[in-house]
């Protein structure tokens, strides 16, 4: 059986750090409120010359370096983003060009905060079907550009950044001992649109628009949806929380992460937390967290890693993989 195995990982953050205290002069908020309600201490904000594609390119280069590959080795780029440089062409195609890559294919995937989980699942399907051998999967965002900086209920939560992995086809035994993606479960339900959306777009207002969120409503659904797709991963593989080495969730809110881990019986020391330093970077949050935990030696070859995300749409999903 063909498996999609992680060969490299990388990330890139904007130069500018914005701490909670810096936001106290922007909206009526406090460092204490933000930390207590979200766990966020700081986030990175893209400068004038930084864009989703420039951040994505740097993350992609880092992932290729770690994989010992060049753009010439890649046959597909998928970039998960909801903040593309332009309505079109796709940011993935922009990144492809920046990498000097003029073969293969590149496209964007839009599933908001679940974007990276959707992109890994899509890459895995391309690899399993034989349509691609080496896929560069990027999560890159500049949410600072779609925030209403007068709305304290949203502007304190999000940040910018990019992360990437390289997935490569490898022959496996078809058992859970294989390296690579072992299970993937994706869900969406558009009935929840009004709870988290952007109030503009090319086909409606002709503007880019701003992010709008009923945070409490999203929070209410988050833990249930997250546990649903993780239990689906456990059912599909016969694995459970005790088998997981690392839980790498979407980093929206420390309270959501802690509540999900508690409900699933995942021990605290197995949970990778980066929301404190990155804020919510939407599709970039999981690859940024993977990069932290793999670069500092926590995630090692052979470890069982559980990814999950939930976000606008709603969309939600899980990926269980052996590193
Ligand atoms: O990644 C995509 C998915 N998104 C999420 O997962 C986000 C899910 N939601 C959340 O993380 C949380 O709901 C928030 C962090 C957004 C808000 O936390 P909360 O505990 O649900 O707070 P709340 O919305 O119930 O607000 C509590 C109070 C309100 O004041 P009143 O009505 O009780 O007087 C807010 O107006 O906190 C107030 N508030 C703030 N105060 C200081 C809201 N934002 C702020 C702020 N600073 N930035």
PDB file of N, CA and C and ligand atoms in Angstrom, residues 27-30 33-34 37-38 112-113 151-154 156-158 196 213-220 222 250-253 255-256 280 282 310-312, ligand 1:
ATOM      1  N   UNK A  27      -7.359  48.626  20.977  1.00  0.00           N
ATOM      2  CA  UNK A  27      -8.759  48.424  21.381  1.00  0.00           C
ATOM      3  C   UNK A  27      -8.816  48.322  22.902  1.00  0.00           C
ATOM      4  N   UNK A  28     -10.038  48.353  23.447  1.00  0.00           N
ATOM      5  CA  UNK A  28     -10.183  48.259  24.897  1.00  0.00           C
ATOM      6  C   UNK A  28     -10.034  46.785  25.308  1.00  0.00           C
ATOM      7  N   UNK A  29      -8.853  46.422  25.681  1.00  0.00           N
ATOM      8  CA  UNK A  29      -8.572  45.043  26.071  1.00  0.00           C
ATOM      9  C   UNK A  29      -7.433  45.046  27.083  1.00  0.00           C
ATOM     10  N   UNK A  30      -7.059  43.846  27.539  1.00  0.00           N
ATOM     11  CA  UNK A  30      -5.936  43.776  28.488  1.00  0.00           C
ATOM     12  C   UNK A  30      -5.181  42.474  28.278  1.00  0.00           C
ATOM     13  N   UNK A  33      -6.965  39.686  30.157  1.00  0.00           N
ATOM     14  CA  UNK A  33      -8.162  39.124  29.518  1.00  0.00           C
ATOM     15  C   UNK A  33      -7.736  38.163  28.412  1.00  0.00           C
ATOM     16  N   UNK A  34      -6.804  38.593  27.566  1.00  0.00           N
ATOM     17  CA  UNK A  34      -6.418  37.768  26.404  1.00  0.00           C
ATOM     18  C   UNK A  34      -5.781  36.459  26.881  1.00  0.00           C
ATOM     19  N   UNK A  37      -8.592  34.188  28.629  1.00  0.00           N
ATOM     20  CA  UNK A  37      -9.641  33.633  27.755  1.00  0.00           C
ATOM     21  C   UNK A  37      -9.098  32.809  26.600  1.00  0.00           C
ATOM     22  N   UNK A  38      -7.819  33.030  26.220  1.00  0.00           N
ATOM     23  CA  UNK A  38      -7.316  32.373  25.005  1.00  0.00           C
ATOM     24  C   UNK A  38      -5.963  31.677  25.159  1.00  0.00           C
ATOM     25  N   UNK A 112     -10.452  27.421   5.528  1.00  0.00           N
ATOM     26  CA  UNK A 112     -10.192  28.300   6.682  1.00  0.00           C
ATOM     27  C   UNK A 112      -9.247  27.588   7.670  1.00  0.00           C
ATOM     28  N   UNK A 113      -9.620  27.543   8.950  1.00  0.00           N
ATOM     29  CA  UNK A 113      -8.671  27.002   9.945  1.00  0.00           C
ATOM     30  C   UNK A 113      -8.401  25.508   9.760  1.00  0.00           C
ATOM     31  N   UNK A 151     -12.468  45.976  16.269  1.00  0.00           N
ATOM     32  CA  UNK A 151     -13.303  44.948  16.903  1.00  0.00           C
ATOM     33  C   UNK A 151     -12.461  44.097  17.860  1.00  0.00           C
ATOM     34  N   UNK A 152     -12.593  44.382  19.152  1.00  0.00           N
ATOM     35  CA  UNK A 152     -11.742  43.696  20.136  1.00  0.00           C
ATOM     36  C   UNK A 152     -12.075  42.203  20.261  1.00  0.00           C
ATOM     37  N   UNK A 153     -13.275  41.811  19.803  1.00  0.00           N
ATOM     38  CA  UNK A 153     -13.649  40.404  19.952  1.00  0.00           C
ATOM     39  C   UNK A 153     -12.932  39.501  18.933  1.00  0.00           C
ATOM     40  N   UNK A 154     -12.327  40.114  17.914  1.00  0.00           N
ATOM     41  CA  UNK A 154     -11.605  39.293  16.925  1.00  0.00           C
ATOM     42  C   UNK A 154     -10.133  39.695  16.741  1.00  0.00           C
ATOM     43  N   UNK A 156      -7.736  40.595  18.533  1.00  0.00           N
ATOM     44  CA  UNK A 156      -6.689  40.153  19.471  1.00  0.00           C
ATOM     45  C   UNK A 156      -6.329  38.674  19.275  1.00  0.00           C
ATOM     46  N   UNK A 157      -7.121  37.971  18.449  1.00  0.00           N
ATOM     47  CA  UNK A 157      -7.008  36.504  18.414  1.00  0.00           C
ATOM     48  C   UNK A 157      -6.058  35.958  17.340  1.00  0.00           C
ATOM     49  N   UNK A 158      -5.908  36.706  16.249  1.00  0.00           N
ATOM     50  CA  UNK A 158      -5.262  36.110  15.069  1.00  0.00           C
ATOM     51  C   UNK A 158      -3.855  36.656  14.809  1.00  0.00           C
ATOM     52  N   UNK A 196     -18.925  32.440  11.668  1.00  0.00           N
ATOM     53  CA  UNK A 196     -17.529  32.767  11.368  1.00  0.00           C
ATOM     54  C   UNK A 196     -17.387  32.920   9.856  1.00  0.00           C
ATOM     55  N   UNK A 213     -16.940  37.120  13.684  1.00  0.00           N
ATOM     56  CA  UNK A 213     -17.070  35.846  14.416  1.00  0.00           C
ATOM     57  C   UNK A 213     -17.926  36.026  15.668  1.00  0.00           C
ATOM     58  N   UNK A 214     -18.836  35.076  15.858  1.00  0.00           N
ATOM     59  CA  UNK A 214     -19.535  34.961  17.147  1.00  0.00           C
ATOM     60  C   UNK A 214     -18.752  33.934  17.941  1.00  0.00           C
ATOM     61  N   UNK A 215     -17.723  34.413  18.631  1.00  0.00           N
ATOM     62  CA  UNK A 215     -16.766  33.529  19.292  1.00  0.00           C
ATOM     63  C   UNK A 215     -17.389  32.486  20.200  1.00  0.00           C
ATOM     64  N   UNK A 216     -18.358  32.964  20.999  1.00  0.00           N
ATOM     65  CA  UNK A 216     -18.971  32.041  21.969  1.00  0.00           C
ATOM     66  C   UNK A 216     -19.685  30.886  21.248  1.00  0.00           C
ATOM     67  N   UNK A 217     -20.345  31.200  20.117  1.00  0.00           N
ATOM     68  CA  UNK A 217     -21.057  30.182  19.332  1.00  0.00           C
ATOM     69  C   UNK A 217     -20.070  29.167  18.726  1.00  0.00           C
ATOM     70  N   UNK A 218     -18.934  29.679  18.240  1.00  0.00           N
ATOM     71  CA  UNK A 218     -17.921  28.777  17.663  1.00  0.00           C
ATOM     72  C   UNK A 218     -17.389  27.876  18.781  1.00  0.00           C
ATOM     73  N   UNK A 219     -17.094  28.489  19.896  1.00  0.00           N
ATOM     74  CA  UNK A 219     -16.560  27.758  21.053  1.00  0.00           C
ATOM     75  C   UNK A 219     -17.487  26.591  21.431  1.00  0.00           C
ATOM     76  N   UNK A 220     -18.806  26.875  21.431  1.00  0.00           N
ATOM     77  CA  UNK A 220     -19.794  25.865  21.850  1.00  0.00           C
ATOM     78  C   UNK A 220     -19.729  24.600  20.998  1.00  0.00           C
ATOM     79  N   UNK A 222     -16.990  23.708  19.060  1.00  0.00           N
ATOM     80  CA  UNK A 222     -15.633  23.253  18.749  1.00  0.00           C
ATOM     81  C   UNK A 222     -15.283  21.883  19.343  1.00  0.00           C
ATOM     82  N   UNK A 250      -5.205  22.359  15.930  1.00  0.00           N
ATOM     83  CA  UNK A 250      -5.289  23.753  15.466  1.00  0.00           C
ATOM     84  C   UNK A 250      -5.242  24.655  16.694  1.00  0.00           C
ATOM     85  N   UNK A 251      -4.486  25.738  16.569  1.00  0.00           N
ATOM     86  CA  UNK A 251      -4.224  26.596  17.735  1.00  0.00           C
ATOM     87  C   UNK A 251      -5.123  27.831  17.688  1.00  0.00           C
ATOM     88  N   UNK A 252      -6.365  27.657  18.169  1.00  0.00           N
ATOM     89  CA  UNK A 252      -7.292  28.799  18.206  1.00  0.00           C
ATOM     90  C   UNK A 252      -7.393  29.364  19.613  1.00  0.00           C
ATOM     91  N   UNK A 253      -7.474  28.457  20.573  1.00  0.00           N
ATOM     92  CA  UNK A 253      -7.715  28.878  21.949  1.00  0.00           C
ATOM     93  C   UNK A 253      -7.236  27.775  22.887  1.00  0.00           C
ATOM     94  N   UNK A 255      -8.091  27.097  25.788  1.00  0.00           N
ATOM     95  CA  UNK A 255      -9.195  26.442  26.518  1.00  0.00           C
ATOM     96  C   UNK A 255      -9.848  25.353  25.669  1.00  0.00           C
ATOM     97  N   UNK A 256      -9.968  25.604  24.350  1.00  0.00           N
ATOM     98  CA  UNK A 256     -10.549  24.585  23.462  1.00  0.00           C
ATOM     99  C   UNK A 256      -9.608  23.380  23.381  1.00  0.00           C
ATOM    100  N   UNK A 280      -3.830  32.679  16.731  1.00  0.00           N
ATOM    101  CA  UNK A 280      -4.517  31.804  15.780  1.00  0.00           C
ATOM    102  C   UNK A 280      -4.085  32.198  14.367  1.00  0.00           C
ATOM    103  N   UNK A 282      -4.812  30.377  11.670  1.00  0.00           N
ATOM    104  CA  UNK A 282      -5.705  29.664  10.752  1.00  0.00           C
ATOM    105  C   UNK A 282      -4.990  28.463  10.105  1.00  0.00           C
ATOM    106  N   UNK A 310     -10.677  22.810  13.402  1.00  0.00           N
ATOM    107  CA  UNK A 310     -12.083  23.189  13.232  1.00  0.00           C
ATOM    108  C   UNK A 310     -12.123  24.687  12.951  1.00  0.00           C
ATOM    109  N   UNK A 311     -12.955  25.098  12.007  1.00  0.00           N
ATOM    110  CA  UNK A 311     -12.995  26.531  11.717  1.00  0.00           C
ATOM    111  C   UNK A 311     -14.153  26.920  10.826  1.00  0.00           C
ATOM    112  N   UNK A 312     -14.020  28.080  10.188  1.00  0.00           N
ATOM    113  CA  UNK A 312     -15.101  28.696   9.419  1.00  0.00           C
ATOM    114  C   UNK A 312     -15.729  27.762   8.409  1.00  0.00           C
TER     115      UNK A 312
HETATM  116  O1  LIG B   1      -9.980  29.180  14.551  1.00  0.00           O
HETATM  117  C1  LIG B   1     -11.291  29.221  14.136  1.00  0.00           C
HETATM  118  C2  LIG B   1     -12.201  28.874  15.206  1.00  0.00           C
HETATM  119  N1  LIG B   1     -12.311  29.933  16.171  1.00  0.00           N
HETATM  120  C3  LIG B   1     -12.318  29.642  17.441  1.00  0.00           C
HETATM  121  O2  LIG B   1     -12.138  28.519  17.793  1.00  0.00           O
HETATM  122  C4  LIG B   1     -12.644  30.725  18.420  1.00  0.00           C
HETATM  123  C5  LIG B   1     -13.653  30.205  19.394  1.00  0.00           C
HETATM  124  N2  LIG B   1     -14.037  31.145  20.420  1.00  0.00           N
HETATM  125  C6  LIG B   1     -13.213  31.556  21.389  1.00  0.00           C
HETATM  126  O3  LIG B   1     -12.045  31.207  21.413  1.00  0.00           O
HETATM  127  C7  LIG B   1     -13.777  32.395  22.498  1.00  0.00           C
HETATM  128  O4  LIG B   1     -15.186  32.415  22.422  1.00  0.00           O
HETATM  129  C8  LIG B   1     -13.247  33.846  22.507  1.00  0.00           C
HETATM  130  C9  LIG B   1     -11.801  33.871  22.903  1.00  0.00           C
HETATM  131  C10 LIG B   1     -13.419  34.479  21.136  1.00  0.00           C
HETATM  132  C11 LIG B   1     -14.022  34.690  23.535  1.00  0.00           C
HETATM  133  O5  LIG B   1     -13.959  34.061  24.812  1.00  0.00           O
HETATM  134  P1  LIG B   1     -15.287  33.865  25.668  1.00  0.00           P
HETATM  135  O6  LIG B   1     -14.885  33.326  26.950  1.00  0.00           O
HETATM  136  O7  LIG B   1     -16.248  33.076  24.827  1.00  0.00           O
HETATM  137  O8  LIG B   1     -15.762  35.352  25.871  1.00  0.00           O
HETATM  138  P2  LIG B   1     -17.152  36.022  25.451  1.00  0.00           P
HETATM  139  O9  LIG B   1     -17.250  36.176  23.977  1.00  0.00           O
HETATM  140  O10 LIG B   1     -18.242  35.323  26.184  1.00  0.00           O
HETATM  141  O11 LIG B   1     -16.947  37.467  26.075  1.00  0.00           O
HETATM  142  C12 LIG B   1     -16.886  37.701  27.496  1.00  0.00           C
HETATM  143  C13 LIG B   1     -16.754  39.188  27.751  1.00  0.00           C
HETATM  144  C14 LIG B   1     -17.776  40.015  26.971  1.00  0.00           C
HETATM  145  O12 LIG B   1     -18.216  41.066  27.815  1.00  0.00           O
HETATM  146  P3  LIG B   1     -19.643  40.961  28.574  1.00  0.00           P
HETATM  147  O13 LIG B   1     -20.666  40.836  27.464  1.00  0.00           O
HETATM  148  O14 LIG B   1     -19.557  39.724  29.413  1.00  0.00           O
HETATM  149  O15 LIG B   1     -19.693  42.235  29.332  1.00  0.00           O
HETATM  150  C15 LIG B   1     -16.982  40.593  25.834  1.00  0.00           C
HETATM  151  O16 LIG B   1     -17.512  41.829  25.367  1.00  0.00           O
HETATM  152  O17 LIG B   1     -15.463  39.638  27.326  1.00  0.00           O
HETATM  153  C16 LIG B   1     -15.633  40.791  26.468  1.00  0.00           C
HETATM  154  N3  LIG B   1     -14.554  40.814  25.501  1.00  0.00           N
HETATM  155  C17 LIG B   1     -13.332  41.368  25.756  1.00  0.00           C
HETATM  156  N4  LIG B   1     -12.846  41.996  26.842  1.00  0.00           N
HETATM  157  C18 LIG B   1     -11.560  42.415  26.788  1.00  0.00           C
HETATM  158  C19 LIG B   1     -14.528  40.299  24.238  1.00  0.00           C
HETATM  159  N5  LIG B   1     -13.323  40.499  23.679  1.00  0.00           N
HETATM  160  C20 LIG B   1     -12.579  41.158  24.592  1.00  0.00           C
HETATM  161  C21 LIG B   1     -11.252  41.648  24.590  1.00  0.00           C
HETATM  162  N6  LIG B   1     -10.791  42.241  25.701  1.00  0.00           N
HETATM  163  N7  LIG B   1     -10.434  41.488  23.534  1.00  0.00           N
END
